[in-house]
């Protein structure tokens, strides 16, 4: 069933190349002529998405290719014809502001080419195309005008009837050289022209929203496979099956203006890595079968688009489906979410904040457990504070979906910020490895692991030595950062290859599409690399060794 806030990806094909008119090289064949005139550029497209109310994102205005001369944005005071605008990231916001304020200018924009490169991006202090309160429609409180993301422009939530590409670094250099050569040339017959083939129209007229295109089967729904696991494994035939559950969760997907450039290093992958490292640390603790409470871990996908994964998880619980066999939502005592934790390092101190849902005995126990974990990490200068009472409530998080389902849910969200996002590149392609600190992620993982052990033990007599014995593997955190946040080694890293054969090397954490009917036993090629890796990693870390079964 289509939900009001679920977004859907239309059928599309895209290609970008530019033509160099006026070439006089000796040609021996038609392919030689074509290769001389055209160069294909690598890049990342802004794509078209649909919801019940209409469209967002970018596309050619129709089903035809767009052919337009390339002009720099700084030289585009007036456009007399359809033009492809070349602009830097520093000009990005001003360009889209002009688009919204100058309809004459907007009508002559045939396409947009955005430069990339380390030097100009390092000069950019902030950039977030998301809204100031991301996904405010899911807020459990009324203060939806609050600005969790004050620098957010919201431009990724608008619809643009022209293609937009983020160029690769090599493509940027190639195009810059040709445009400079073109600007220096005085020959009227010489021009550099971009051809955009970003056709993102549904296959049938009139299907411009998710409901109609799904009905006509002309688009695919966004989605993927979330993963959950328990430590120790839940034995549904045992009396332990009725243990109170502490659910700890993180997200695996991000978003950006450019679909295939969505690393989401700080938001949310820093939290995912911290959760994985915490699970690994706990897996080495003896006596887990004697814990009073059941630890369950959930990693959701589709959270950047209406909390798809967590909402589906709650629905599966209601349906008591095979996908959540062994889980009972009535046993959930506490929900702990690991949010953005990669920027907690400040002047030698690792600072984190607990954003809570309200007041309850379970919540008080969790805050006490966090304090005990902090005390056990004093030598590492780790601090945890309750978020400001002036906040309207919890920040944008999967926990909001749980509160929408049950307003009495006890939960906290662990973040590296108090009143506003510390991530200056939220839902941006610039939220990459350089935007996070490994020591901050290690500190968060240590805090989580020791807090969960304290909660699951449910005893006041827990010795300090039992907490200090829980150690996070620093090398694992750094390895996961290389696997999930870089192209080298990327998903070809040894850790990932230990569990799966990845289909891609460069990771991208943009949610995928559901190709076939979802099932608890999906066809492996229909499951993304990251989901498959997480499934195997968590299964390995939370399983019972065969000799102990």
Short mmCIF file of C-alpha atoms in Angstrom, two decimals:
data_model
loop_
_atom_site.label_atom_id
_atom_site.label_comp_id
_atom_site.label_asym_id
_atom_site.label_seq_id
_atom_site.Cartn_x
_atom_site.Cartn_y
_atom_site.Cartn_z
CA UNK A 1 0.00 0.00 0.00
CA UNK A 2 1.33 3.45 -0.88
CA UNK A 3 1.83 5.70 2.12
CA UNK A 4 1.49 9.44 1.95
CA UNK A 5 5.12 10.04 2.75
CA UNK A 6 6.64 7.17 0.79
CA UNK A 7 8.61 8.25 -2.26
CA UNK A 8 8.94 6.26 -5.45
CA UNK A 9 11.53 6.18 -8.16
CA UNK A 10 10.30 6.41 -11.74
CA UNK A 11 11.61 4.43 -14.68
CA UNK A 12 14.63 6.26 -16.05
CA UNK A 13 17.71 6.19 -18.23
CA UNK A 14 20.43 8.79 -18.19
CA UNK A 15 23.57 9.66 -20.08
CA UNK A 16 25.67 12.79 -20.41
CA UNK A 17 28.17 13.70 -23.05
CA UNK A 18 29.30 16.88 -24.72
CA UNK A 19 30.09 17.72 -28.32
CA UNK A 20 33.02 19.75 -29.59
CA UNK A 21 32.02 21.54 -32.76
CA UNK A 22 34.63 22.81 -35.20
CA UNK A 23 37.03 19.84 -34.94
CA UNK A 24 39.20 19.31 -38.04
CA UNK A 25 41.09 16.10 -37.18
CA UNK A 26 41.60 13.54 -39.96
CA UNK A 27 38.85 10.93 -39.75
CA UNK A 28 38.91 7.46 -41.27
CA UNK A 29 35.46 6.25 -40.23
CA UNK A 30 32.14 7.36 -38.80
CA UNK A 31 33.08 6.05 -35.32
CA UNK A 32 36.27 8.13 -35.51
CA UNK A 33 34.17 11.18 -36.27
CA UNK A 34 31.78 10.41 -33.42
CA UNK A 35 34.59 9.81 -30.91
CA UNK A 36 36.27 13.03 -31.96
CA UNK A 37 33.11 15.09 -31.60
CA UNK A 38 31.72 13.55 -28.41
CA UNK A 39 33.17 12.81 -25.01
CA UNK A 40 31.22 10.93 -22.36
CA UNK A 41 31.52 12.43 -18.89
CA UNK A 42 31.21 10.54 -15.64
CA UNK A 43 28.79 12.00 -13.15
CA UNK A 44 26.04 11.56 -10.62
CA UNK A 45 22.46 12.54 -11.52
CA UNK A 46 19.76 14.23 -9.53
CA UNK A 47 16.80 11.91 -10.17
CA UNK A 48 13.01 12.18 -10.27
CA UNK A 49 10.94 10.86 -7.36
CA UNK A 50 7.19 10.69 -6.90
CA UNK A 51 4.85 10.73 -3.91
CA UNK A 52 1.08 10.97 -3.54
CA UNK A 53 1.12 14.73 -4.06
CA UNK A 54 3.43 14.91 -7.07
CA UNK A 55 7.08 15.04 -8.06
CA UNK A 56 10.44 16.11 -6.65
CA UNK A 57 13.94 15.96 -8.11
CA UNK A 58 15.23 16.48 -11.65
CA UNK A 59 14.55 15.32 -15.19
CA UNK A 60 14.54 16.40 -18.81
CA UNK A 61 11.32 18.36 -19.44
CA UNK A 62 10.05 15.66 -21.81
CA UNK A 63 11.11 12.44 -23.48
CA UNK A 64 13.57 14.10 -25.85
CA UNK A 65 17.27 14.72 -25.32
CA UNK A 66 18.38 18.19 -24.24
CA UNK A 67 21.13 19.78 -26.35
CA UNK A 68 22.50 23.09 -25.08
CA UNK A 69 25.68 25.19 -25.24
CA UNK A 70 27.66 25.28 -22.00
CA UNK A 71 28.09 28.57 -20.17
CA UNK A 72 29.56 29.36 -16.77
CA UNK A 73 27.06 30.54 -14.17
CA UNK A 74 29.16 33.62 -13.44
CA UNK A 75 28.78 34.62 -17.12
CA UNK A 76 25.07 33.85 -17.27
CA UNK A 77 23.56 37.21 -16.33
CA UNK A 78 21.05 36.89 -19.15
CA UNK A 79 20.24 33.72 -21.08
CA UNK A 80 19.05 34.28 -24.64
CA UNK A 81 18.72 30.56 -25.41
CA UNK A 82 18.52 27.21 -23.69
CA UNK A 83 21.88 26.73 -21.99
CA UNK A 84 23.74 24.19 -19.88
CA UNK A 85 25.00 25.98 -16.79
CA UNK A 86 28.40 25.04 -15.38
CA UNK A 87 28.69 26.01 -11.73
CA UNK A 88 30.84 25.34 -8.71
CA UNK A 89 29.55 24.03 -5.39
CA UNK A 90 30.10 27.50 -3.98
CA UNK A 91 27.57 28.83 -6.51
CA UNK A 92 25.06 26.01 -6.04
CA UNK A 93 22.78 27.66 -3.48
CA UNK A 94 22.74 31.02 -5.29
CA UNK A 95 21.87 29.32 -8.57
CA UNK A 96 18.81 27.57 -7.17
CA UNK A 97 17.78 30.71 -5.34
CA UNK A 98 17.84 32.54 -8.67
CA UNK A 99 15.85 29.71 -10.29
CA UNK A 100 13.06 30.23 -7.77
CA UNK A 101 13.09 34.03 -8.09
CA UNK A 102 13.70 34.57 -11.83
CA UNK A 103 11.26 32.67 -14.07
CA UNK A 104 12.77 34.09 -17.28
CA UNK A 105 16.20 32.81 -16.33
CA UNK A 106 14.75 29.46 -15.24
CA UNK A 107 12.99 28.92 -18.59
CA UNK A 108 16.31 29.03 -20.43
CA UNK A 109 18.15 26.58 -18.19
CA UNK A 110 18.56 23.46 -20.32
CA UNK A 111 20.63 21.59 -17.78
CA UNK A 112 23.10 22.03 -14.93
CA UNK A 113 26.63 20.66 -14.57
CA UNK A 114 28.11 20.91 -11.07
CA UNK A 115 31.87 20.88 -10.60
CA UNK A 116 33.54 18.69 -8.00
CA UNK A 117 37.05 18.58 -6.60
CA UNK A 118 38.78 18.47 -3.24
CA UNK A 119 40.01 22.07 -3.16
CA UNK A 120 36.71 23.95 -3.74
CA UNK A 121 34.79 21.50 -1.55
CA UNK A 122 37.24 21.98 1.32
CA UNK A 123 36.53 25.72 1.15
CA UNK A 124 32.79 25.11 1.52
CA UNK A 125 31.91 25.36 5.21
CA UNK A 126 28.33 24.12 5.02
CA UNK A 127 25.80 22.75 2.56
CA UNK A 128 22.57 20.90 3.24
CA UNK A 129 19.84 20.55 0.59
CA UNK A 130 17.51 19.01 3.21
CA UNK A 131 14.82 20.88 5.11
CA UNK A 132 15.39 22.73 8.37
CA UNK A 133 13.28 20.11 10.16
CA UNK A 134 13.80 16.94 8.12
CA UNK A 135 10.70 14.73 7.94
CA UNK A 136 8.77 17.02 10.27
CA UNK A 137 5.54 15.31 9.21
CA UNK A 138 6.55 12.37 11.43
CA UNK A 139 7.20 14.51 14.48
CA UNK A 140 5.43 13.31 17.64
CA UNK A 141 5.21 16.93 18.81
CA UNK A 142 3.65 20.06 17.33
CA UNK A 143 6.69 22.36 17.21
CA UNK A 144 7.51 21.47 13.61
CA UNK A 145 8.89 24.95 12.91
CA UNK A 146 11.90 24.12 15.06
CA UNK A 147 15.18 24.25 13.09
CA UNK A 148 17.20 21.14 13.84
CA UNK A 149 19.05 21.76 10.56
CA UNK A 150 19.24 25.59 10.42
CA UNK A 151 21.41 25.65 7.28
CA UNK A 152 19.01 23.41 5.35
CA UNK A 153 17.78 24.93 2.07
CA UNK A 154 15.19 22.27 1.22
CA UNK A 155 16.11 22.39 -2.48
CA UNK A 156 16.21 18.59 -2.84
CA UNK A 157 12.46 18.54 -2.12
CA UNK A 158 11.56 20.69 -5.13
CA UNK A 159 10.84 19.57 -8.70
CA UNK A 160 13.10 20.80 -11.52
CA UNK A 161 12.28 20.31 -15.19
CA UNK A 162 15.90 20.23 -16.25
CA UNK A 163 18.65 17.65 -15.66
CA UNK A 164 21.33 18.24 -13.03
CA UNK A 165 24.60 16.30 -12.90
CA UNK A 166 27.42 16.35 -10.38
CA UNK A 167 30.56 15.82 -12.45
CA UNK A 168 33.35 13.52 -11.36
CA UNK A 169 36.70 15.17 -10.68
CA UNK A 170 38.07 13.98 -14.04
CA UNK A 171 34.91 15.13 -15.81
CA UNK A 172 35.19 18.51 -14.11
CA UNK A 173 38.75 19.03 -15.33
CA UNK A 174 37.86 17.96 -18.88
CA UNK A 175 34.89 20.28 -19.12
CA UNK A 176 36.70 23.22 -17.52
CA UNK A 177 39.44 22.96 -20.13
CA UNK A 178 36.97 22.87 -23.01
CA UNK A 179 34.89 25.76 -21.69
CA UNK A 180 38.00 27.91 -21.22
CA UNK A 181 39.08 27.06 -24.77
CA UNK A 182 35.63 27.94 -26.01
CA UNK A 183 35.60 31.28 -24.17
CA UNK A 184 38.94 32.22 -25.70
CA UNK A 185 37.84 31.33 -29.21
CA UNK A 186 36.30 34.09 -31.30
CA UNK A 187 35.07 31.74 -34.03
CA UNK A 188 31.30 31.81 -34.11
CA UNK A 189 31.13 28.24 -35.43
CA UNK A 190 33.06 26.78 -32.47
CA UNK A 191 31.05 25.73 -29.45
CA UNK A 192 30.97 23.22 -26.63
CA UNK A 193 27.55 21.65 -26.30
CA UNK A 194 26.19 19.30 -23.63
CA UNK A 195 23.71 16.59 -24.51
CA UNK A 196 21.57 15.34 -21.64
CA UNK A 197 19.69 12.08 -21.93
CA UNK A 198 18.16 12.09 -18.45
CA UNK A 199 14.73 10.77 -19.35
CA UNK A 200 12.82 10.26 -16.13
CA UNK A 201 9.23 10.14 -17.21
CA UNK A 202 6.91 7.29 -16.33
CA UNK A 203 5.94 5.12 -19.28
CA UNK A 204 2.33 6.25 -19.38
CA UNK A 205 0.82 9.73 -19.59
CA UNK A 206 -0.90 11.03 -16.48
CA UNK A 207 1.10 8.99 -13.99
CA UNK A 208 2.70 11.90 -12.15
CA UNK A 209 2.20 10.69 -8.60
CA UNK A 210 3.08 7.50 -6.75
CA UNK A 211 -0.45 6.15 -6.54
CA UNK A 212 -1.11 6.34 -10.29
CA UNK A 213 2.33 5.13 -11.41
CA UNK A 214 2.25 2.15 -9.06
CA UNK A 215 -1.23 1.27 -10.25
CA UNK A 216 -0.06 1.38 -13.86
CA UNK A 217 3.22 -0.36 -12.93
CA UNK A 218 5.33 2.39 -14.49
CA UNK A 219 7.60 2.98 -11.49
CA UNK A 220 9.26 1.07 -8.68
CA UNK A 221 8.90 1.70 -4.94
CA UNK A 222 11.86 2.82 -2.90
CA UNK A 223 12.93 0.27 -0.35
CA UNK A 224 15.31 -2.48 0.59
CA UNK A 225 16.00 -5.03 3.28
CA UNK A 226 16.48 -4.05 6.91
CA UNK A 227 18.33 -6.40 9.24
CA UNK A 228 17.75 -7.43 12.85
CA UNK A 229 19.58 -9.79 15.16
CA UNK A 230 19.66 -10.68 18.85
CA UNK A 231 22.36 -11.36 21.39
CA UNK A 232 22.12 -14.16 22.38
CA UNK A 233 19.90 -15.76 19.74
CA UNK A 234 16.25 -15.96 20.77
CA UNK A 235 15.11 -19.53 21.44
CA UNK A 236 11.36 -19.39 20.81
CA UNK A 237 10.83 -22.69 22.64
CA UNK A 238 12.56 -21.47 25.79
CA UNK A 239 11.11 -19.59 28.76
CA UNK A 240 13.72 -16.91 28.03
CA UNK A 241 11.55 -16.05 25.07
CA UNK A 242 9.59 -13.81 27.45
CA UNK A 243 12.55 -11.72 28.59
CA UNK A 244 12.11 -7.92 28.42
CA UNK A 245 13.72 -6.60 25.24
CA UNK A 246 16.16 -3.72 24.87
CA UNK A 247 16.05 -2.73 21.21
CA UNK A 248 19.08 -0.86 19.87
CA UNK A 249 18.89 0.51 16.35
CA UNK A 250 20.66 2.53 13.68
CA UNK A 251 20.04 3.44 10.03
CA UNK A 252 21.95 2.26 6.97
CA UNK A 253 20.73 4.73 4.32
CA UNK A 254 21.25 8.40 3.63
CA UNK A 255 20.13 10.80 0.89
CA UNK A 256 21.53 13.65 -1.14
CA UNK A 257 20.68 15.84 -4.11
CA UNK A 258 22.65 13.36 -6.25
CA UNK A 259 21.39 9.79 -5.96
CA UNK A 260 24.63 7.83 -6.40
CA UNK A 261 26.73 10.14 -4.24
CA UNK A 262 25.19 9.49 -0.83
CA UNK A 263 27.78 8.30 1.64
CA UNK A 264 26.13 9.84 4.71
CA UNK A 265 29.32 9.46 6.76
CA UNK A 266 28.09 11.41 9.79
CA UNK A 267 24.38 10.94 9.25
CA UNK A 268 23.74 8.06 9.68
CA UNK A 269 26.74 5.77 8.97
CA UNK A 270 28.76 6.91 12.00
CA UNK A 271 25.93 5.56 14.15
CA UNK A 272 25.77 2.33 12.16
CA UNK A 273 29.50 1.71 12.59
CA UNK A 274 29.27 2.50 16.31
CA UNK A 275 26.43 -0.02 16.66
CA UNK A 276 28.37 -2.71 14.78
CA UNK A 277 31.45 -2.11 16.94
CA UNK A 278 29.33 -2.28 20.10
CA UNK A 279 27.81 -5.60 19.01
CA UNK A 280 31.29 -6.93 18.31
CA UNK A 281 32.50 -5.84 21.77
CA UNK A 282 29.52 -7.45 23.51
CA UNK A 283 29.95 -10.68 21.56
CA UNK A 284 33.22 -11.28 23.42
CA UNK A 285 31.63 -10.99 26.87
CA UNK A 286 31.17 -14.21 28.85
CA UNK A 287 27.88 -15.16 30.45
CA UNK A 288 25.54 -13.49 27.97
CA UNK A 289 23.04 -16.31 28.50
CA UNK A 290 22.69 -15.20 32.12
CA UNK A 291 21.56 -11.66 31.26
CA UNK A 292 18.15 -10.71 32.63
CA UNK A 293 17.08 -8.96 29.45
CA UNK A 294 17.25 -9.71 25.75
CA UNK A 295 19.41 -7.52 23.51
CA UNK A 296 18.01 -6.99 20.01
CA UNK A 297 19.67 -4.96 17.25
CA UNK A 298 17.92 -3.41 14.26
CA UNK A 299 19.47 -1.68 11.25
CA UNK A 300 16.82 -0.10 9.04
CA UNK A 301 16.92 1.07 5.45
CA UNK A 302 14.67 3.67 3.81
CA UNK A 303 14.82 5.89 6.90
CA UNK A 304 15.75 8.96 4.86
CA UNK A 305 12.45 8.60 2.99
CA UNK A 306 9.67 8.50 5.55
CA UNK A 307 11.28 6.03 7.96
CA UNK A 308 10.31 3.21 5.60
CA UNK A 309 12.34 0.52 7.34
CA UNK A 310 11.31 1.18 10.93
CA UNK A 311 7.65 1.60 9.97
CA UNK A 312 7.76 -1.68 8.07
CA UNK A 313 9.43 -3.36 11.05
CA UNK A 314 6.56 -2.21 13.28
CA UNK A 315 4.02 -3.46 10.73
CA UNK A 316 5.72 -6.86 10.56
CA UNK A 317 5.50 -7.04 14.36
CA UNK A 318 1.76 -6.35 14.19
CA UNK A 319 1.37 -9.04 11.53
CA UNK A 320 3.58 -11.45 13.52
CA UNK A 321 5.26 -12.36 10.24
CA UNK A 322 8.12 -14.80 9.76
CA UNK A 323 10.46 -11.83 9.21
CA UNK A 324 10.26 -10.98 12.94
CA UNK A 325 9.68 -14.45 14.34
CA UNK A 326 10.63 -14.56 18.01
CA UNK A 327 9.98 -10.87 18.64
CA UNK A 328 7.05 -9.45 20.57
CA UNK A 329 6.67 -5.67 20.64
CA UNK A 330 4.87 -5.88 23.99
CA UNK A 331 8.20 -6.98 25.49
CA UNK A 332 10.05 -3.86 24.29
CA UNK A 333 11.17 -2.18 27.50
CA UNK A 334 13.54 0.35 26.00
CA UNK A 335 14.48 1.61 22.53
CA UNK A 336 17.99 3.01 22.12
CA UNK A 337 18.84 4.66 18.81
CA UNK A 338 22.39 5.48 17.74
CA UNK A 339 22.25 8.62 15.63
CA UNK A 340 25.05 10.88 14.38
CA UNK A 341 28.08 10.24 16.59
CA UNK A 342 31.08 11.00 14.36
CA UNK A 343 31.65 14.60 15.41
CA UNK A 344 31.62 14.28 19.21
CA UNK A 345 35.33 15.08 19.53
CA UNK A 346 35.91 18.58 20.92
CA UNK A 347 39.19 19.77 22.46
CA UNK A 348 40.18 16.30 23.57
CA UNK A 349 36.76 15.41 25.01
CA UNK A 350 34.15 13.15 23.43
CA UNK A 351 30.76 14.80 24.04
CA UNK A 352 27.43 13.06 23.47
CA UNK A 353 23.81 13.87 24.26
CA UNK A 354 20.89 11.67 25.22
CA UNK A 355 17.63 12.90 23.67
CA UNK A 356 14.80 11.18 25.53
CA UNK A 357 11.10 10.64 24.95
CA UNK A 358 9.87 11.67 28.39
CA UNK A 359 9.82 10.24 31.90
CA UNK A 360 9.57 6.56 32.79
CA UNK A 361 11.30 4.08 35.07
CA UNK A 362 12.90 2.39 32.04
CA UNK A 363 14.20 5.73 30.83
CA UNK A 364 15.63 6.58 34.25
CA UNK A 365 17.42 3.23 34.33
CA UNK A 366 18.88 3.94 30.90
CA UNK A 367 20.13 7.37 31.89
CA UNK A 368 21.70 5.82 35.00
CA UNK A 369 23.31 3.14 32.84
CA UNK A 370 24.71 5.81 30.52
CA UNK A 371 26.17 7.60 33.55
CA UNK A 372 27.80 4.38 34.77
CA UNK A 373 29.21 3.79 31.30
CA UNK A 374 30.56 7.34 31.25
CA UNK A 375 32.22 6.86 34.66
CA UNK A 376 33.90 3.70 33.39
CA UNK A 377 35.31 5.72 30.46
CA UNK A 378 36.70 8.65 32.46
CA UNK A 379 40.24 7.98 31.32
CA UNK A 380 39.03 8.31 27.72
CA UNK A 381 37.40 11.71 28.40
CA UNK A 382 33.93 10.59 27.32
CA UNK A 383 30.95 12.59 28.58
CA UNK A 384 27.20 12.08 28.20
CA UNK A 385 24.63 14.76 28.98
CA UNK A 386 20.87 14.93 28.80
CA UNK A 387 19.75 17.09 25.88
CA UNK A 388 18.49 20.59 26.61
CA UNK A 389 15.04 20.82 28.17
CA UNK A 390 14.31 23.68 25.75
CA UNK A 391 14.30 21.25 22.80
CA UNK A 392 10.78 20.51 21.55
CA UNK A 393 11.45 16.77 21.79
CA UNK A 394 13.67 14.18 20.17
CA UNK A 395 15.49 15.12 16.93
CA UNK A 396 14.52 13.59 13.55
CA UNK A 397 15.09 9.86 14.06
CA UNK A 398 13.60 6.41 13.59
CA UNK A 399 12.35 6.64 17.16
CA UNK A 400 9.71 9.05 15.84
CA UNK A 401 8.12 6.15 13.94
CA UNK A 402 7.94 4.16 17.18
CA UNK A 403 6.34 7.10 19.01
CA UNK A 404 3.80 7.53 16.21
CA UNK A 405 2.89 3.89 16.71
CA UNK A 406 2.90 4.05 20.51
CA UNK A 407 3.28 7.42 22.23
CA UNK A 408 4.24 5.67 25.49
CA UNK A 409 7.41 4.16 23.99
CA UNK A 410 10.43 4.69 26.26
CA UNK A 411 13.45 5.62 24.20
CA UNK A 412 16.55 7.72 23.78
CA UNK A 413 18.53 8.87 20.77
CA UNK A 414 22.28 9.17 21.27
CA UNK A 415 23.68 12.08 19.25
CA UNK A 416 26.79 14.26 19.12
CA UNK A 417 24.67 17.43 19.21
CA UNK A 418 22.31 19.10 21.66
CA UNK A 419 20.00 21.70 20.09
CA UNK A 420 20.96 21.68 16.38
CA UNK A 421 22.73 19.27 14.03
CA UNK A 422 26.52 19.34 14.29
CA UNK A 423 26.60 17.94 10.75
CA UNK A 424 27.04 20.91 8.38
CA UNK A 425 26.59 18.64 5.36
CA UNK A 426 23.42 16.79 6.36
CA UNK A 427 21.94 14.82 3.43
CA UNK A 428 24.63 16.17 1.15
CA UNK A 429 27.15 14.40 -1.07
CA UNK A 430 29.80 16.22 0.99
CA UNK A 431 28.97 14.18 4.09
CA UNK A 432 31.94 11.93 3.48
CA UNK A 433 34.83 10.35 5.38
CA UNK A 434 36.55 13.65 6.18
CA UNK A 435 33.39 14.77 7.99
CA UNK A 436 33.75 12.23 10.82
CA UNK A 437 36.29 11.33 13.48
CA UNK A 438 37.11 7.69 14.21
CA UNK A 439 37.87 8.36 17.88
CA UNK A 440 34.38 9.83 18.31
CA UNK A 441 32.80 6.70 16.81
CA UNK A 442 34.93 4.46 19.05
CA UNK A 443 33.87 6.45 22.12
CA UNK A 444 30.20 6.21 21.15
CA UNK A 445 30.52 2.46 20.58
CA UNK A 446 32.13 2.03 24.01
CA UNK A 447 29.38 4.06 25.64
CA UNK A 448 26.68 2.00 23.90
CA UNK A 449 28.21 -1.41 24.63
CA UNK A 450 28.70 -0.72 28.33
CA UNK A 451 25.27 0.89 28.69
CA UNK A 452 23.54 -2.08 27.07
CA UNK A 453 25.42 -4.55 29.23
CA UNK A 454 24.41 -2.62 32.36
CA UNK A 455 20.76 -2.53 31.28
CA UNK A 456 20.66 -6.19 30.31
CA UNK A 457 22.34 -7.28 33.54
CA UNK A 458 19.68 -5.41 35.54
CA UNK A 459 21.66 -5.43 38.76
CA UNK A 460 23.04 -2.73 41.02
CA UNK A 461 25.93 -4.98 42.01
CA UNK A 462 27.64 -4.82 38.62
CA UNK A 463 31.36 -4.37 39.20
CA UNK A 464 33.29 -1.61 37.51
CA UNK A 465 35.78 -4.20 36.27
CA UNK A 466 33.05 -6.00 34.32
CA UNK A 467 32.38 -2.76 32.42
CA UNK A 468 36.01 -1.84 31.79
CA UNK A 469 36.52 -5.35 30.41
CA UNK A 470 34.18 -4.50 27.51
CA UNK A 471 36.57 -3.16 24.89
CA UNK A 472 35.73 -1.77 21.47
CA UNK A 473 38.03 -2.89 18.67
CA UNK A 474 39.51 0.35 17.32
CA UNK A 475 40.90 -1.42 14.26
CA UNK A 476 37.44 -2.76 13.43
CA UNK A 477 35.98 0.76 13.52
CA UNK A 478 38.69 2.06 11.21
CA UNK A 479 38.25 -0.91 8.89
CA UNK A 480 34.48 -0.38 8.71
CA UNK A 481 35.04 3.28 7.87
CA UNK A 482 37.26 2.24 4.97
CA UNK A 483 34.74 -0.34 3.78
CA UNK A 484 31.60 1.81 4.03
CA UNK A 485 32.90 5.34 3.41
CA UNK A 486 35.61 5.04 0.74
CA UNK A 487 35.98 3.63 -2.75
CA UNK A 488 39.41 2.29 -1.86
CA UNK A 489 39.15 -0.36 -0.55
CA UNK A 490 35.38 0.22 -0.28
CA UNK A 491 33.17 -2.85 -0.44
CA UNK A 492 36.13 -4.80 -1.80
CA UNK A 493 37.73 -4.67 1.65
CA UNK A 494 38.68 -7.98 3.25
CA UNK A 495 36.02 -7.69 5.96
CA UNK A 496 33.16 -7.40 3.47
CA UNK A 497 34.60 -10.08 1.18
CA UNK A 498 34.78 -12.42 4.18
CA UNK A 499 30.98 -12.50 4.13
CA UNK A 500 29.77 -11.63 0.61
CA UNK A 501 30.88 -11.10 -2.98
CA UNK A 502 30.03 -7.41 -3.50
CA UNK A 503 28.55 -6.25 -6.78
CA UNK A 504 30.10 -2.78 -6.45
CA UNK A 505 33.29 -1.37 -4.99
CA UNK A 506 32.29 2.21 -4.22
CA UNK A 507 29.67 2.30 -1.46
CA UNK A 508 26.56 4.46 -1.80
CA UNK A 509 23.98 4.53 0.94
CA UNK A 510 21.05 5.83 -1.07
CA UNK A 511 18.10 3.48 -0.60
CA UNK A 512 17.39 1.14 -3.50
CA UNK A 513 14.15 0.02 -5.12
CA UNK A 514 12.05 -3.07 -4.52
CA UNK A 515 12.18 -5.13 -7.71
CA UNK A 516 10.09 -8.08 -6.58
CA UNK A 517 7.56 -8.83 -3.85
CA UNK A 518 9.38 -8.52 -0.48
CA UNK A 519 10.03 -11.81 1.28
CA UNK A 520 11.87 -13.08 4.35
CA UNK A 521 13.99 -15.24 2.00
CA UNK A 522 14.80 -12.85 -0.87
CA UNK A 523 16.68 -13.66 -4.05
CA UNK A 524 20.25 -12.50 -3.14
CA UNK A 525 20.83 -10.33 -6.26
CA UNK A 526 17.76 -8.29 -5.25
CA UNK A 527 19.36 -7.40 -1.92
CA UNK A 528 21.89 -4.56 -1.72
CA UNK A 529 25.52 -5.20 -0.81
CA UNK A 530 25.33 -3.33 2.50
CA UNK A 531 22.22 -5.21 3.66
CA UNK A 532 23.81 -8.55 2.76
CA UNK A 533 27.02 -7.61 4.55
CA UNK A 534 25.17 -6.47 7.67
CA UNK A 535 23.06 -9.64 7.75
CA UNK A 536 26.16 -11.83 7.68
CA UNK A 537 28.21 -9.64 10.03
CA UNK A 538 25.50 -9.52 12.71
CA UNK A 539 24.73 -13.21 12.29
CA UNK A 540 28.40 -13.99 12.85
CA UNK A 541 28.76 -11.75 15.89
CA UNK A 542 25.53 -12.83 17.60
CA UNK A 543 25.51 -16.56 16.85
CA UNK A 544 26.25 -19.36 19.30
CA UNK A 545 29.50 -21.20 18.47
CA UNK A 546 28.67 -24.65 17.11
CA UNK A 547 30.58 -26.45 19.86
CA UNK A 548 28.36 -24.73 22.44
CA UNK A 549 25.04 -25.66 20.83
#
